[in-house]
């Protein structure tokens, strides 16, 4: 298949409203072992997020008889994409519209689904132990996402780390963090709502900037005299910088304060202050300052999910997984693949669309591998599109395309902030969720 | 299979050497590079860091950044007053942390780039 086809198929299937039943019909196959006690599978997928569910779906598309098992601990799926719209009170975006059950996907595509917690992975014996059973695999795809690295913020102060997770939820892992943020925003009476961003890489680079816009949007619509302060170590936003700065300065100048070159240092939940270091250009040095807050969301540095460590998979020092170029196979084990946010080999944004796109490539590679065929990575590169909401009815997007020479080269195009992009983002969301959930 | 001698004489010391250079903060080093060095050298921080591996950078920063200063002065002699100032001594640990983190043999988790 040509390189461009993967992105086309990935995006096209994600953006079309799937009303026809090519993939939606229930697949009754000999491998349909839904919720039975499974001990052997060909391909085990750790994680039922965008990456994992996309991989499962694409594998079954390419070979309906393939034995595929997804292992996921959460009881239901909640989307991070569009969650900021819900936090901002955008009409048509509800908690329900972000939530999906796994049943529809399993029924549609006929893969096995184990709703249990992984407690051990033994690559030598090729076994995954959950809290209830042991699964033996031939190939494993780790689509396990991220974990927070609070040690980098608070060193050994576990109590403070736990306090920060509860009182200043980062909102990058779907579920209770978003529910907490929603409560904090909807109950907000006034004052500073401080969002802090780590200088290291984190899931969904535009997320905090989009969140700032959506919180400001909510404050404005509800006449809340609040200020959203963004504490960012960067000199400009780490994603869609021109458009976000335009949003901060032209759309929300009275609400959003963008503190660039400012690093989070500490938080005092009793005094409700955040200590930051900001760069003073006059002095050409960093100075310290305390910012008071009524509510805050502190994003710690991220790293690959701890399942990677459990599986003894090698990572880079920043905590992202090393892969054998140009594949998604780990350097630690040729039979273990990593897709989605946990990988650290390629300059791919940690986004849902990228997870979906890479999942397609891995599904195709594994299918070819099982047939004893070669796979052409060079001509099958992923693609990305990422939307960020700015107001109720305007968004901005960026698309990335990649070319492999002696390294991965990327080119990108960013849209304006407009309604057309907002409309496109809704179609994209509907498409990708319909696709992976078989709706 | 590694033997004890190899571990004790070579691997452990080199690990220790790298870990000593965690005193600076990489993001501050990036800021100092941007404001104090970029315009004089003509390329961004990422390009600067990628010039060497982490071990090569450690060597360049040893002995009060002796070899680094020689290297940078070759590129722009106007850097002399900065390189031999108290300011440079203050920012060196951060600069070092920055280039080690983004050295040519390091992979950083990517962000959306434009």
XYZ file of C-alpha atoms in Angstrom:
553
model
C 0.000 0.000 0.000
C 1.359 3.450 -0.850
C 2.547 5.739 1.987
C -0.219 8.255 1.601
C -2.894 5.590 1.662
C -2.362 4.856 5.346
C -3.033 8.413 6.380
C -5.922 8.672 3.906
C -7.491 5.498 5.217
C -6.872 6.472 8.805
C -8.256 9.993 8.456
C -10.962 9.101 5.949
C -12.312 6.361 8.121
C -12.111 8.694 11.089
C -13.888 11.582 9.407
C -16.653 9.792 7.517
C -19.868 9.297 9.410
C -20.119 5.530 9.374
C -23.702 4.636 8.640
C -22.966 1.831 6.264
C -22.279 -1.528 7.757
C -19.011 -2.634 6.179
C -17.401 -2.733 9.601
C -20.387 -2.391 11.855
C -21.915 -5.823 11.339
C -21.317 -8.254 14.151
C -18.547 -10.652 13.203
C -19.332 -14.155 14.355
C -16.054 -15.986 13.929
C -14.327 -18.889 15.526
C -12.228 -16.395 17.467
C -15.236 -14.690 19.083
C -14.469 -15.444 22.699
C -15.875 -12.380 24.335
C -15.389 -12.405 28.106
C -14.539 -16.096 28.336
C -11.505 -17.244 30.318
C -8.835 -16.762 27.689
C -5.390 -18.182 28.255
C -3.902 -18.011 24.765
C -4.013 -15.277 22.185
C -1.997 -14.410 19.108
C -1.874 -10.685 19.646
C -2.327 -9.130 23.081
C -2.959 -5.404 23.204
C -2.270 -3.716 26.536
C -4.502 -0.663 26.747
C -7.946 0.191 25.427
C -7.417 3.812 24.497
C -7.350 5.322 21.028
C -4.180 3.422 20.090
C -5.193 0.044 21.460
C -8.744 0.032 20.129
C -7.564 1.278 16.731
C -4.972 -1.500 16.545
C -7.530 -4.142 17.483
C -10.003 -2.869 14.932
C -7.463 -2.642 12.106
C -6.040 -6.097 12.848
C -9.500 -7.633 12.610
C -10.206 -5.645 9.433
C -7.105 -7.057 7.791
C -7.618 -10.589 9.070
C -10.998 -11.374 10.652
C -9.744 -14.800 11.809
C -6.859 -13.331 13.790
C -7.004 -13.906 17.544
C -6.698 -10.456 19.097
C -7.161 -9.618 22.769
C -7.414 -6.163 24.308
C -6.663 -5.902 28.030
C -7.962 -2.742 29.702
C -8.537 -1.981 33.376
C -11.037 0.873 33.027
C -14.713 -0.002 32.934
C -15.547 2.484 30.201
C -13.813 4.715 27.712
C -13.619 8.447 28.149
C -12.225 10.660 25.404
C -9.623 13.335 26.104
C -10.215 14.912 22.652
C -13.108 17.351 23.053
C -12.972 17.144 26.842
C -11.813 20.755 27.022
C -14.930 21.713 25.088
C -17.002 20.044 27.785
C -15.032 21.893 30.483
C -15.697 25.138 28.621
C -19.426 24.539 28.481
C -19.558 24.314 24.687
C -23.013 23.405 23.503
C -23.331 19.867 22.223
C -20.299 18.585 24.134
C -21.406 16.635 27.168
C -19.928 14.022 29.454
C -22.052 11.500 27.570
C -20.591 12.532 24.238
C -17.104 11.842 25.608
C -18.003 8.448 27.078
C -18.222 5.125 25.284
C -18.720 1.528 26.290
C -16.321 -1.132 25.084
C -19.169 -3.519 24.265
C -19.981 -1.833 20.957
C -16.403 -2.153 19.719
C -16.098 -5.761 20.809
C -19.443 -6.661 19.252
C -18.578 -4.873 16.013
C -15.107 -6.271 15.461
C -15.110 -9.563 17.333
C -11.866 -9.257 19.250
C -11.462 -10.534 22.783
C -11.708 -8.037 25.609
C -10.402 -8.576 29.115
C -11.544 -5.900 31.530
C -8.905 -6.513 34.177
C -5.802 -4.912 35.650
C -2.398 -6.073 34.435
C -0.172 -6.905 37.392
C 2.765 -8.550 35.644
C 4.287 -8.977 32.211
C 6.885 -11.671 31.580
C 8.386 -11.355 28.129
C 10.476 -14.511 28.484
C 7.429 -16.685 28.971
C 5.303 -14.330 26.853
C 2.684 -14.057 29.554
C 0.585 -11.223 30.873
C -0.852 -11.700 34.336
C -3.962 -9.810 35.334
C -5.621 -9.796 38.720
C -7.665 -12.785 37.533
C -5.800 -14.805 34.905
C -2.677 -15.395 32.861
C -2.671 -14.706 29.150
C -0.087 -16.218 26.836
C 0.668 -14.214 23.686
C 2.699 -14.496 20.507
C 2.960 -10.756 19.945
C 2.207 -7.887 22.293
C 1.225 -4.359 21.404
C 1.690 -1.951 24.302
C -0.767 0.906 23.827
C -0.687 1.879 27.464
C -0.341 5.636 27.304
C 1.319 7.805 29.902
C 1.975 8.114 33.582
C 2.753 11.230 35.558
C 6.250 11.754 36.875
C 5.562 13.691 40.066
C 9.049 12.832 41.348
C 10.436 15.432 38.975
C 8.295 18.081 40.658
C 8.255 17.071 44.299
C 11.213 14.659 44.616
C 10.402 12.180 47.414
C 7.504 14.145 48.870
C 4.847 11.533 48.080
C 2.275 13.277 50.214
C 2.534 16.450 48.181
C 2.403 14.480 44.937
C -0.808 12.793 46.054
C -2.203 16.119 47.173
C -1.366 17.711 43.816
C -3.077 14.895 41.901
C -6.233 15.359 43.951
C -6.354 19.134 44.352
C -4.690 20.244 41.115
C -5.686 17.505 38.642
C -3.593 17.598 35.473
C -6.484 16.437 33.291
C -4.410 14.414 30.845
C -5.673 11.008 31.914
C -9.387 10.633 31.200
C -11.857 9.991 33.975
C -11.932 11.455 37.453
C -9.387 14.203 36.705
C -11.720 15.715 34.128
C -14.707 15.337 36.413
C -12.764 17.157 39.129
C -11.722 19.922 36.733
C -15.304 20.287 35.578
C -16.467 20.682 39.169
C -13.705 23.212 39.894
C -14.643 25.299 36.856
C -18.410 25.138 37.301
C -18.111 26.095 41.006
C -15.598 28.868 40.381
C -16.596 32.189 41.907
C -13.662 34.390 40.959
C -9.926 34.866 41.343
C -7.029 33.104 39.628
C -7.295 29.718 37.924
C -3.670 28.755 37.353
C -2.604 26.185 34.764
C 1.007 25.021 34.900
C 2.823 23.242 32.084
C 6.022 21.169 32.382
C 8.964 21.954 30.142
C 9.327 18.299 29.194
C 7.094 16.564 26.683
C 3.575 15.702 27.769
C 0.457 14.183 26.233
C -1.395 16.399 23.761
C 0.781 19.499 23.455
C -2.050 21.986 22.748
C -4.202 20.707 25.637
C -3.331 23.270 28.328
C -3.600 26.193 25.916
C -6.936 24.965 24.618
C -8.068 24.425 28.197
C -7.132 27.996 29.088
C -9.263 29.240 26.176
C -12.187 27.041 27.164
C -12.061 28.059 30.834
C -11.887 31.706 29.762
C -14.806 31.015 27.426
C -16.811 29.621 30.337
C -15.935 32.557 32.608
C -17.009 35.060 29.970
C -20.306 33.332 29.193
C -21.168 33.090 32.876
C -19.890 36.531 33.938
C -17.341 35.083 36.311
C -14.665 37.570 37.283
C -11.836 35.135 36.978
C -8.378 35.147 35.453
C -6.723 32.178 33.790
C -2.971 32.268 34.308
C -0.819 29.960 32.170
C 2.605 29.181 33.651
C 4.746 28.008 30.717
C 8.525 27.466 30.686
C 8.550 27.999 26.932
C 9.061 31.261 25.111
C 5.850 30.611 23.165
C 3.116 27.974 23.295
C 4.395 24.519 22.468
C 1.691 23.970 19.847
C 0.024 26.254 17.296
C 1.904 29.156 18.901
C 0.800 32.027 16.641
C -2.848 31.089 16.865
C -2.867 30.557 20.619
C -1.037 33.818 21.276
C -3.612 35.508 19.026
C -6.383 33.902 21.065
C -4.823 35.035 24.339
C -4.172 38.583 23.160
C -7.137 39.303 20.928
C -9.993 37.068 22.069
C -9.334 36.776 25.794
C -7.051 39.710 26.694
C -9.052 40.486 29.808
C -9.067 36.922 31.095
C -5.972 34.976 30.028
C -2.523 35.920 31.258
C 0.197 33.959 29.440
C 3.320 33.799 31.597
C 6.028 32.596 29.236
C 9.535 31.637 30.388
C 7.998 30.863 33.771
C 8.563 27.583 35.553
C 6.518 25.909 38.245
C 8.615 25.409 41.371
C 6.267 24.555 44.213
C 2.714 24.751 45.511
C 1.309 25.492 48.941
C -2.243 24.208 49.132
C -2.838 25.784 52.546
C -1.786 29.269 51.534
C -3.105 28.642 48.007
C -0.001 29.914 46.313
C 2.154 28.616 43.516
C 5.856 29.490 43.542
C 7.273 30.138 40.101
C 10.549 31.218 38.594
C 10.221 33.714 35.773
C 12.879 35.011 33.438
C 13.610 38.691 33.982
C 14.974 40.000 30.686
C 16.350 43.149 32.314
C 18.407 41.156 34.764
C 18.944 38.280 32.300
C 18.196 35.950 35.162
C 15.441 33.971 36.801
C 13.564 35.402 39.780
C 11.052 33.854 42.111
C 7.482 34.911 42.670
C 4.348 33.599 44.369
C 1.062 33.516 42.464
C -2.107 33.125 44.471
C -4.828 30.850 43.145
C -8.400 29.855 43.838
C -8.031 26.744 41.721
C -5.103 25.226 39.884
C -4.252 22.425 37.498
C -0.629 21.312 37.662
C 0.629 19.154 34.816
C 3.701 17.207 35.940
C 6.258 15.845 33.472
C 4.939 12.745 31.701
C 6.550 9.414 30.881
C 5.479 6.125 29.363
C 2.991 4.170 31.439
C 4.523 2.025 34.178
C 3.459 -1.130 32.328
C 6.472 -0.494 30.133
C 8.716 -0.755 33.185
C 6.804 -3.825 34.335
C 7.600 -5.437 30.991
C 11.248 -4.396 31.338
C 11.135 -2.440 28.101
C 14.015 -0.044 27.505
C 13.230 3.663 27.534
C 15.126 6.878 26.937
C 16.147 8.902 29.997
C 13.025 11.047 29.715
C 10.930 7.910 30.097
C 9.666 7.236 26.553
C 10.104 3.895 24.816
C 12.990 3.132 22.472
C 12.013 1.492 19.189
C 13.912 -0.205 16.374
C 13.854 2.234 13.533
C 11.900 2.414 11.277
C 9.467 0.050 13.036
C 7.315 0.198 16.156
C 9.055 -2.862 17.594
C 10.866 -2.207 20.849
C 14.657 -2.470 21.024
C 14.124 -4.795 23.983
C 11.963 -7.325 22.185
C 11.123 -7.786 18.514
C 7.770 -9.312 19.398
C 6.670 -6.305 21.447
C 5.347 -3.190 19.737
C 4.638 0.199 21.288
C 2.224 2.688 19.759
C 0.500 5.830 20.947
C 1.831 8.264 23.507
C 4.357 5.916 25.114
C 6.759 5.827 22.171
C 9.716 8.191 22.157
C 11.521 7.228 18.972
C 9.822 9.410 16.411
C 8.809 13.086 16.348
C 5.132 12.171 16.375
C 2.765 14.289 18.448
C 1.061 12.508 21.310
C -2.407 12.786 19.833
C -5.402 10.545 19.265
C -5.129 10.786 15.488
C -1.461 9.880 15.547
C -2.258 6.907 17.786
C -4.878 5.806 15.271
C -2.553 6.318 12.317
C 0.354 4.399 13.850
C -2.001 1.637 14.947
C -2.943 1.117 11.317
C 0.701 0.765 10.329
C 1.441 -1.726 13.102
C -1.661 -3.728 12.213
C -0.507 -3.918 8.606
C 3.047 -4.799 9.567
C 1.963 -7.531 11.955
C -0.466 -8.952 9.413
C 2.316 -9.074 6.830
C 4.706 -10.549 9.368
C 2.292 -13.345 10.231
C 2.168 -14.223 6.537
C 5.958 -14.155 6.308
C 5.871 -11.056 4.134
C 8.055 -7.945 4.251
C 6.584 -4.567 5.149
C 7.575 -1.284 3.547
C 7.730 1.258 6.382
C 9.263 3.923 4.178
C 6.204 4.123 1.977
C 3.731 3.749 4.812
C 4.203 6.729 7.075
C 1.602 8.037 9.514
C -0.194 11.348 9.382
C -1.758 13.579 11.980
C -4.448 16.165 12.410
C -5.091 17.954 15.682
C -7.905 20.373 16.472
C -8.027 22.879 19.319
C -11.117 24.756 20.369
C -10.687 28.485 20.874
C -14.280 29.690 21.380
C -17.721 28.073 21.306
C -17.724 28.007 17.537
C -14.136 28.539 16.391
C -11.175 26.188 16.358
C -7.688 25.926 14.962
C -6.047 22.842 13.481
C -2.669 21.557 12.477
C -1.910 18.683 10.112
C 1.395 16.827 9.982
C 2.754 14.619 7.238
C 5.953 12.617 7.424
C 8.642 11.395 5.087
C 11.354 8.903 5.916
C 14.854 9.512 4.568
C 17.781 8.927 6.910
C 15.462 10.290 9.599
C 11.792 11.194 9.908
C 11.062 14.567 8.310
C 7.878 16.410 9.089
C 5.917 19.106 7.325
C 2.892 20.840 8.800
C 0.095 23.214 7.933
C -1.828 25.247 10.511
C -5.270 26.665 9.906
C -6.713 29.988 10.923
C -9.004 30.262 13.919
C -12.389 29.869 12.287
C -15.773 28.194 12.220
C -14.961 25.879 9.319
C -12.221 24.301 11.404
C -14.584 23.961 14.360
C -17.085 22.162 12.115
C -14.333 19.925 10.763
C -13.230 19.037 14.283
C -16.710 17.757 15.133
C -16.770 15.629 12.003
C -13.304 14.292 12.799
C -14.352 13.373 16.345
C -17.535 11.715 15.234
C -15.633 9.819 12.579
C -12.803 8.469 14.704
C -15.045 7.429 17.588
C -17.598 5.837 15.262
C -14.776 3.974 13.595
C -13.108 2.476 16.645
C -16.356 1.768 18.487
C -18.178 0.360 15.494
C -21.059 2.840 15.837
C 28.289 -11.339 30.467
C 29.779 -8.356 32.293
C 32.470 -9.023 34.902
C 32.911 -7.114 38.146
C 36.087 -5.376 36.971
C 34.367 -3.951 33.931
C 31.468 -2.736 36.015
C 33.625 -1.214 38.761
C 36.290 0.410 36.621
C 34.437 1.627 33.600
C 30.665 1.536 33.726
C 29.975 2.781 37.258
C 32.333 5.787 37.062
C 30.888 6.883 33.737
C 27.364 6.607 35.099
C 28.444 8.641 38.132
C 30.056 11.252 35.873
C 26.863 11.737 33.904
C 24.730 11.920 37.039
C 26.906 14.717 38.494
C 25.695 16.962 35.732
C 22.124 17.049 36.978
C 22.626 20.216 39.063
C 21.568 22.630 36.327
C 18.095 22.928 34.860
C 17.842 22.231 31.165
C 14.953 24.580 30.452
C 16.869 27.455 32.045
C 19.866 26.549 29.930
C 17.648 26.771 26.893
C 16.521 30.275 27.909
C 20.058 31.458 28.601
C 21.191 30.095 25.265
C 18.349 31.887 23.505
C 19.024 35.268 25.055
C 22.765 35.237 25.468
C 24.230 33.018 22.760
C 21.838 32.480 19.888
C 22.288 35.846 18.207
C 26.083 35.545 18.476
C 26.246 32.011 17.118
C 23.448 32.247 14.579
C 21.635 28.981 15.224
C 19.026 27.769 17.677
C 19.524 25.814 20.848
C 18.510 22.507 19.344
C 21.165 22.797 16.627
C 23.721 23.796 19.251
C 22.960 20.838 21.489
C 23.003 18.361 18.614
C 26.603 19.239 17.751
C 27.908 16.721 20.272
C 27.000 13.615 22.246
C 26.343 13.935 25.969
C 29.802 12.595 26.839
C 31.445 15.052 24.467
C 29.541 17.905 26.103
C 30.624 16.750 29.566
C 34.199 16.918 28.384
C 33.704 20.397 26.896
C 32.312 21.719 30.170
C 35.098 20.280 32.329
C 37.762 22.522 33.875
C 35.575 25.606 33.940
C 34.337 24.973 30.364
C 37.851 25.378 29.030
C 37.383 23.565 25.727
C 33.888 24.944 25.228
C 35.201 28.492 25.453
C 37.898 27.737 22.896
C 35.304 26.226 20.592
C 32.857 29.133 20.900
C 35.518 31.812 20.501
C 36.487 30.228 17.211
C 32.920 30.839 16.046
C 32.642 34.393 17.351
C 35.389 36.306 19.144
C 32.766 38.783 20.375
C 31.748 36.139 22.904
C 34.928 36.649 24.899
C 33.544 39.055 27.485
C 30.543 36.803 28.166
C 32.510 33.567 28.276
C 34.950 34.938 30.869
C 32.320 36.656 32.992
C 30.720 35.753 36.299
C 27.447 35.502 34.410
C 28.732 32.638 32.310
C 29.934 30.836 35.444
C 26.398 31.173 36.843
C 24.620 29.930 33.731
C 27.098 27.149 32.868
C 25.416 24.408 34.904
C 22.089 25.184 33.224
C 23.643 25.395 29.778
C 25.363 22.093 30.387
C 22.147 20.443 31.569
C 20.423 21.743 28.450
C 22.953 20.460 25.919
C 23.284 17.097 27.663
C 19.511 16.635 27.606
C 19.291 17.464 23.903
C 22.635 16.027 22.805
C 23.013 14.280 19.455
C 22.671 10.827 20.999
C 19.498 11.703 22.892
C 15.923 11.387 21.803
C 13.415 13.785 23.220
C 9.793 13.039 23.265
C 8.422 15.162 20.476
C 5.915 17.985 20.564
C 3.809 19.474 17.780
C 6.280 21.371 15.645
C 5.560 23.961 13.000
